[in-house]
Coordinates of C-alpha atoms in Angstrom, one line a residue:
M1 CA -5.7 33.0 55.5
D2 CA -4.4 32.7 51.9
V3 CA -2.3 29.7 50.9
V4 CA -0.2 30.4 47.8
Y5 CA 1.0 27.5 45.7
R6 CA 3.5 27.9 42.8
F7 CA 4.4 24.8 40.9
Q8 CA 8.2 24.1 40.8
S9 CA 9.1 21.4 38.5
S10 CA 11.9 19.0 39.3
I11 CA 11.7 17.3 35.9
P12 CA 15.3 17.1 34.5
Y13 CA 14.3 17.0 30.8
S14 CA 11.8 18.7 28.4
L15 CA 10.1 16.9 25.5
H16 CA 8.9 20.2 24.1
D17 CA 9.5 20.2 20.3
G18 CA 10.6 16.5 20.5
R19 CA 9.2 14.3 17.8
V20 CA 8.0 10.9 18.8
K21 CA 8.4 8.5 15.9
R22 CA 7.4 5.2 17.5
M23 CA 5.7 3.9 20.7
V24 CA 6.1 0.3 21.9
W25 CA 4.6 -1.7 24.7
E26 CA 7.1 -3.6 26.8
N27 CA 5.8 -5.7 29.7
G28 CA 3.3 -3.1 30.8
D29 CA 5.7 -0.2 30.1
L30 CA 5.4 2.3 27.2
R31 CA 8.6 3.4 25.4
L32 CA 8.6 6.5 23.3
F33 CA 11.3 6.7 20.6
F34 CA 12.3 10.2 19.4
E35 CA 13.6 11.4 16.0
D36 CA 16.2 13.7 17.5
G37 CA 16.0 13.1 21.3
Y38 CA 14.9 15.6 23.9
L39 CA 16.3 18.5 25.9
E40 CA 18.2 18.4 29.2
L41 CA 17.1 21.4 31.3
S42 CA 20.6 22.4 32.4
Q43 CA 22.2 25.9 31.9
P44 CA 22.5 26.1 29.0
P45 CA 19.9 23.5 27.8
C46 CA 21.5 20.6 26.1
P47 CA 20.0 18.2 23.5
V48 CA 20.1 14.5 24.6
E49 CA 19.7 11.4 22.4
G50 CA 17.5 8.7 24.0
Q51 CA 14.1 7.3 24.7
V52 CA 11.5 7.7 27.4
R53 CA 10.0 4.7 29.3
I54 CA 6.8 5.2 31.2
R55 CA 6.6 2.3 33.7
Q56 CA 3.4 0.4 34.6
V57 CA 1.0 2.1 32.2
D58 CA -2.7 1.5 32.7
E59 CA -3.8 0.6 29.1
D60 CA -7.5 0.9 30.1
F61 CA -7.0 4.6 31.0
S62 CA -4.5 5.7 28.3
Y63 CA -5.8 7.2 25.1
V64 CA -5.4 9.8 22.4
H65 CA -7.8 12.6 21.4
F66 CA -7.7 13.7 17.7
L67 CA -8.8 17.3 17.6
S68 CA -8.9 19.7 14.6
D69 CA -6.6 19.9 11.6
Y70 CA -3.7 22.4 12.1
G71 CA -5.1 23.2 15.6
R72 CA -7.8 25.4 14.3
F73 CA -10.2 27.1 16.7
G74 CA -14.0 26.6 16.5
S75 CA -16.2 23.6 15.9
F76 CA -14.7 20.3 14.8
Q77 CA -15.4 16.6 14.8
G78 CA -12.9 14.8 17.0
E79 CA -12.2 11.2 18.0
K80 CA -11.0 9.5 21.2
M81 CA -9.1 6.3 20.7
P82 CA -7.5 3.8 23.2
L83 CA -3.7 4.2 23.1
S84 CA -3.2 0.5 22.3
E85 CA -5.4 0.9 19.2
F86 CA -3.5 4.0 18.1
I87 CA -0.2 2.1 18.3
R88 CA -1.7 -0.8 16.2
R89 CA -3.4 1.4 13.7
Y90 CA -0.6 3.9 13.1
P91 CA 2.8 2.2 13.0
D92 CA 4.2 5.1 10.9
F93 CA 3.6 8.5 12.4
S94 CA 5.4 11.6 13.8
F95 CA 4.0 13.3 16.9
E96 CA 5.6 16.7 17.7
I97 CA 5.1 17.4 21.4
V98 CA 4.3 21.1 22.1
G99 CA 3.0 20.9 25.7
E100 CA 3.7 18.4 28.5
Y101 CA 1.5 18.3 31.6
Y102 CA 2.2 16.1 34.7
G103 CA -0.2 15.2 37.5
Y104 CA -0.7 12.4 40.0
Q105 CA 0.0 9.2 38.1
S106 CA -1.0 10.8 34.8
L107 CA 0.5 12.9 32.1
V108 CA -0.7 14.6 28.9
Y109 CA 1.4 15.4 25.9
G110 CA -0.2 17.8 23.5
G111 CA 1.0 18.5 20.0
Y112 CA 0.7 17.8 16.3
L113 CA 0.3 14.4 14.6
S114 CA 1.6 13.7 11.1
I115 CA 0.6 10.5 9.4
P116 CA 1.3 9.5 5.7
E117 CA -2.4 9.1 4.7
R118 CA -3.3 12.7 5.8
E119 CA -2.1 15.9 4.1
S120 CA -2.6 18.1 7.1
V121 CA -1.3 17.7 10.7
V122 CA -3.8 17.0 13.4
D123 CA -4.0 18.6 16.9
M124 CA -3.7 15.6 19.2
T125 CA -3.4 14.9 22.9
L126 CA -1.8 11.8 24.4
S127 CA -3.1 11.0 27.9
I128 CA -1.4 8.3 29.9
T129 CA -2.2 6.9 33.3
Y130 CA 0.7 5.0 35.0
T131 CA 1.7 3.8 38.5
G132 CA 5.5 3.5 37.9
A133 CA 8.0 6.1 37.1
I134 CA 9.1 8.1 34.0
V135 CA 12.6 7.0 33.0
Y136 CA 14.7 9.1 30.6
E137 CA 16.9 6.6 28.9
R138 CA 20.0 8.4 27.6
A139 CA 22.1 7.0 24.8
E140 CA 25.6 7.5 26.1

């Protein structure tokens, strides 16, 4: 017998093409601040100003991967860094989210990181483990 599964998202917002400009720890939660908000997945889709709060983030299992410049294919030298260290080391950045992936108590945002000390953008993934909820805080 075949069992067919097709993922059906119930996420009300998309962060695709959103630019995170700052991340802040707040009592075990992580808040993402956006340059221009994110997108409500209504018909038609509608831009929304606001932040995203990820509740009860496990700092020991949340990190970033720096991959290749400009997202090039082939060999490269990468780096894995704890998320808390990234936030301390890079207070001034812009992270454009291209892909968002959600699983059981984990999420991965993939995209491109811009920092002032680098001329090129860096392909980066942000991996977060959490036990709370994802809260979309709308500025209304």
